[in-house]
C-alpha atoms as a PDB file:
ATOM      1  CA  UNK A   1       0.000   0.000   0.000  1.00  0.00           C
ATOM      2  CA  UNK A   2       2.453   2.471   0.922  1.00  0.00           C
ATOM      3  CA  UNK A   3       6.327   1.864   0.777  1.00  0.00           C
ATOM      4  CA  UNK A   4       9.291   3.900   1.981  1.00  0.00           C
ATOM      5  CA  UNK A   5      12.388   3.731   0.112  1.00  0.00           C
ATOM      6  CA  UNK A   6      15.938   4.698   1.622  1.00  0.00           C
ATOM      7  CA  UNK A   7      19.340   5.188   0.396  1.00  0.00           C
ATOM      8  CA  UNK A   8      22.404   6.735   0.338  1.00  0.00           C
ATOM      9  CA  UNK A   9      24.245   5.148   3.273  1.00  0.00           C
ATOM     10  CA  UNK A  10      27.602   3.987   3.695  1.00  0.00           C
ATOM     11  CA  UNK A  11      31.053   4.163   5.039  1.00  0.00           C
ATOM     12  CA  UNK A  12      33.126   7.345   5.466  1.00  0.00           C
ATOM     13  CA  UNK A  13      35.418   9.102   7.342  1.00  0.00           C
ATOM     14  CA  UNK A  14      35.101  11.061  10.400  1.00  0.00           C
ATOM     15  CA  UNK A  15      34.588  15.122   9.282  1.00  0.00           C
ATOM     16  CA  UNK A  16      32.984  13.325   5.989  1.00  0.00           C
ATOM     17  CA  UNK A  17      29.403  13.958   4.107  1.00  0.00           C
ATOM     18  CA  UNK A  18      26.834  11.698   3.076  1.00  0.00           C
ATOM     19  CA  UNK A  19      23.112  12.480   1.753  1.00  0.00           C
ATOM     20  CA  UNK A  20      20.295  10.217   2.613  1.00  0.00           C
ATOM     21  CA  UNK A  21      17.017  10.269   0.286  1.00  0.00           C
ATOM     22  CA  UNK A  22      13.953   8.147   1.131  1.00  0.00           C
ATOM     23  CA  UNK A  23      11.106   8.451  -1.549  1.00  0.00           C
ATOM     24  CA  UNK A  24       7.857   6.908  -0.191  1.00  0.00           C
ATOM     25  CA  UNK A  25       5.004   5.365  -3.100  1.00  0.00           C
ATOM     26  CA  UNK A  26       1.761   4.131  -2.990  1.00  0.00           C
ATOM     27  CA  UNK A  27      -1.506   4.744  -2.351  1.00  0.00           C
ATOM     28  CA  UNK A  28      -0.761   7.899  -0.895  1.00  0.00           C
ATOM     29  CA  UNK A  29      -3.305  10.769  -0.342  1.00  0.00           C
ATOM     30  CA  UNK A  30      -1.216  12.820   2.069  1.00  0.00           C
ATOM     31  CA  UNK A  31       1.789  12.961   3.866  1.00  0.00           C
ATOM     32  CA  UNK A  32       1.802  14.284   7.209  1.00  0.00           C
ATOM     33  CA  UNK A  33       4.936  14.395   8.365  1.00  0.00           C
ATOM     34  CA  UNK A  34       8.325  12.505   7.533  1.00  0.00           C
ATOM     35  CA  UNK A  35      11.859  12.463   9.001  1.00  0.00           C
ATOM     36  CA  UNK A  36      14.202  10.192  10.435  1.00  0.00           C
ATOM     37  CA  UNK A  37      15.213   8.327  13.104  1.00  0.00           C
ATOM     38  CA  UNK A  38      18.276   6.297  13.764  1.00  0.00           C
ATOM     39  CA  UNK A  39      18.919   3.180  16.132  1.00  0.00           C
ATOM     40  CA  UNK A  40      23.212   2.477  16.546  1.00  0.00           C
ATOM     41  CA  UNK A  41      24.385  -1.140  18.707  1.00  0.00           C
ATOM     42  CA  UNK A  42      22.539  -1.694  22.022  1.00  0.00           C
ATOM     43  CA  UNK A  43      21.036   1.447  22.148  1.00  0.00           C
ATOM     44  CA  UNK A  44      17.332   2.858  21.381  1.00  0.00           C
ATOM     45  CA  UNK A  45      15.858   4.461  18.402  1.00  0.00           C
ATOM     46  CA  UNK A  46      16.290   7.890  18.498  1.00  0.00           C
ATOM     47  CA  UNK A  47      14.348  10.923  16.230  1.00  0.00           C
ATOM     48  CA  UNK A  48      17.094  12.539  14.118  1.00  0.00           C
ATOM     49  CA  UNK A  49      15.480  14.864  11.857  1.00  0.00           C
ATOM     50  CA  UNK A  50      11.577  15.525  11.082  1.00  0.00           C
ATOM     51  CA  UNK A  51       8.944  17.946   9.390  1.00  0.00           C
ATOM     52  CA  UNK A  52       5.979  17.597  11.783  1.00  0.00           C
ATOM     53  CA  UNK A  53       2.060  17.850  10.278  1.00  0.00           C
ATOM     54  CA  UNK A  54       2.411  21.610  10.656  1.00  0.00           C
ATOM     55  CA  UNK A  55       5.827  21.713   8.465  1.00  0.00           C
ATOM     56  CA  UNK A  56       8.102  23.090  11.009  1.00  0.00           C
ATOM     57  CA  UNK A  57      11.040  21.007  12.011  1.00  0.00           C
ATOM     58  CA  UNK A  58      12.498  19.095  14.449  1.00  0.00           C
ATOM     59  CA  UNK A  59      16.542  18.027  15.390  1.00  0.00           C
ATOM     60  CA  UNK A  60      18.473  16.090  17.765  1.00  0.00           C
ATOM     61  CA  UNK A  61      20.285  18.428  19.212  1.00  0.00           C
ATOM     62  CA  UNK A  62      22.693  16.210  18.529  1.00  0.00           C
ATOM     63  CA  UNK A  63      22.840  16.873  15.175  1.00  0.00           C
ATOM     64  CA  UNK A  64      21.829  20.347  15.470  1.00  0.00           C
ATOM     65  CA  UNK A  65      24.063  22.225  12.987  1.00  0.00           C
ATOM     66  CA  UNK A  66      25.434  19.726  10.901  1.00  0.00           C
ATOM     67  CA  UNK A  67      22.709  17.948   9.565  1.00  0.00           C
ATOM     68  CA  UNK A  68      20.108  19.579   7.357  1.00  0.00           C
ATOM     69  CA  UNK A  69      16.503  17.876   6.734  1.00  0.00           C
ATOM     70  CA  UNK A  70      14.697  19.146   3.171  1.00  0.00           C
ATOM     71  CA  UNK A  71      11.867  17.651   0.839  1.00  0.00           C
ATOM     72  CA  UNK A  72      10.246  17.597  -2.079  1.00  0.00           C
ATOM     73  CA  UNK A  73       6.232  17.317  -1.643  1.00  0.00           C
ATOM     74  CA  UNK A  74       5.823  16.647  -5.523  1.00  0.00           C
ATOM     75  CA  UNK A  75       7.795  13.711  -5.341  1.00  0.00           C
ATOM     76  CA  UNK A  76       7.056  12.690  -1.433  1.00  0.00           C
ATOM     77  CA  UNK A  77      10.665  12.333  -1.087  1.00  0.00           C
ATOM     78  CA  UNK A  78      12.669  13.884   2.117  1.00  0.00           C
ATOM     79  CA  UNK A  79      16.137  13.938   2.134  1.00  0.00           C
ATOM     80  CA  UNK A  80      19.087  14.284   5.154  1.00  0.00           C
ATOM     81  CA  UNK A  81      21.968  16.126   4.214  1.00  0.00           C
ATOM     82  CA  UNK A  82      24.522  14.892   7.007  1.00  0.00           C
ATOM     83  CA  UNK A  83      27.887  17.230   7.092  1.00  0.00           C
ATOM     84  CA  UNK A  84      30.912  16.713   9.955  1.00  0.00           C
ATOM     85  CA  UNK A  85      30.247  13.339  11.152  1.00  0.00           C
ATOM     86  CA  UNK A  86      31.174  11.720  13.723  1.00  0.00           C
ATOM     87  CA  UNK A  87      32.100   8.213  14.482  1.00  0.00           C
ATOM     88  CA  UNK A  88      28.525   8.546  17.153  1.00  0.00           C
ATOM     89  CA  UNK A  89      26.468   9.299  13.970  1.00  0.00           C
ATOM     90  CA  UNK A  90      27.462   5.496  13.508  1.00  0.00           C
ATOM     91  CA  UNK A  91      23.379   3.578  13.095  1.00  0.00           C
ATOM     92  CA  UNK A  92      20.955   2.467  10.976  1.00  0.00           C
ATOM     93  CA  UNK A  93      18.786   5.147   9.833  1.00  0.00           C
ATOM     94  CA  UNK A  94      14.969   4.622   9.048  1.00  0.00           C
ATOM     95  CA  UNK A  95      12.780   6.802   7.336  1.00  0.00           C
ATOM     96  CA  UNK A  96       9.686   7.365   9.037  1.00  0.00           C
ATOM     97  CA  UNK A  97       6.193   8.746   7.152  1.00  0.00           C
ATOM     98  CA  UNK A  98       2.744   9.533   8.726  1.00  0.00           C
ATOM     99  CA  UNK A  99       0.289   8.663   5.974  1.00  0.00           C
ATOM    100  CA  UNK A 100      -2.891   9.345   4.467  1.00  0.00           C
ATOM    101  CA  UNK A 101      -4.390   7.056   2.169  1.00  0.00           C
ATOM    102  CA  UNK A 102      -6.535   7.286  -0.785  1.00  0.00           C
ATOM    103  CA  UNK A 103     -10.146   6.317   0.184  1.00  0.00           C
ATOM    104  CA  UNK A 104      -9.141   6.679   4.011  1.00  0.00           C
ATOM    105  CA  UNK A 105      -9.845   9.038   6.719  1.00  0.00           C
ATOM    106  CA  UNK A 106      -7.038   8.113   8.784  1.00  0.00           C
ATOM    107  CA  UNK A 107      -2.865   8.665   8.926  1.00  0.00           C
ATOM    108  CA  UNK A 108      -1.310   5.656   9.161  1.00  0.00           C
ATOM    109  CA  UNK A 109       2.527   5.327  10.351  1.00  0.00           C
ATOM    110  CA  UNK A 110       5.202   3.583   8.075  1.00  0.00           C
ATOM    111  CA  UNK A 111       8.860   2.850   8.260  1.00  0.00           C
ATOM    112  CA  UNK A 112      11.528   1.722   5.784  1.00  0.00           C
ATOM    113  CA  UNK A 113      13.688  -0.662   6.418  1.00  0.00           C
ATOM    114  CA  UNK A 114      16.823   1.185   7.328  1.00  0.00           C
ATOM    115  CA  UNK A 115      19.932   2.597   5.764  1.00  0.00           C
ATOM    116  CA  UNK A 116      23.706   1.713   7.243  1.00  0.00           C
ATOM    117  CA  UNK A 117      25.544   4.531   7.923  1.00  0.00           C
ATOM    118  CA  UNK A 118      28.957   3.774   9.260  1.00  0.00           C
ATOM    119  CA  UNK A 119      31.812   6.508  10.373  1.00  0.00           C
ATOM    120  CA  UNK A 120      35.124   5.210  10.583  1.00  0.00           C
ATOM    121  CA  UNK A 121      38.624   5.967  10.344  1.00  0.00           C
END
């Protein structure tokens, strides 16, 4: 019914760039809101980056300052623009979209299956 797509992850070096993309498809009336959330080793899931229902945004402040969250409404697509990082930016990252589908009246929650992002020397 509704699919999120991510990619873009992979190794680099501390102080390095990467740019995440995650393009959701379906039966999609609406999105809500979409962002992304990460989950490293032993440790919790986390929210990274998000545009709420209202639009605004929301950071880590973890990340506050070096990571950048944009989108592209035509095309349902949100990307993650992740600058300086940091051997602790080390997860999985999941793409995360509250959903409104054709010929429903409710938002429904969805999740891709995860990007590796690793930051290593």
């Amino acid at each position: 019914q509704v699919q999120l797509v991510e990619s873009g992850g992979g190794l680099v070096q501390p102080g390095g760039s990467l740019r995440l993309s995650c393009a959701a498809s379906g039966s999609i009336f609406r999105v809500n809101a979409m962002g992304w959330y990460r989950q490293a080793p032993g440790k919790q899931r986390e929210l990274v980056a998000r545009f709420t229902s209202g639009g605004s945004t929301n950071y880590a402040d973890s990340v506050k300052g070096r990571f950048t969250i944009s989108r592209d409404n035509a095309k349902n697509t949100v990307y993650l623009q992740m600058n300086s990082l940091k051997p602790e930016d080390t997860a999985v990252y999941y793409c995360n979209a509250l959903v409104v589908r054709h010929y429903d009246v409710r938002s429904s929650d969805y999740w891709g299956q995860g990007t590796q992002v690793t930051v290593s020397s």
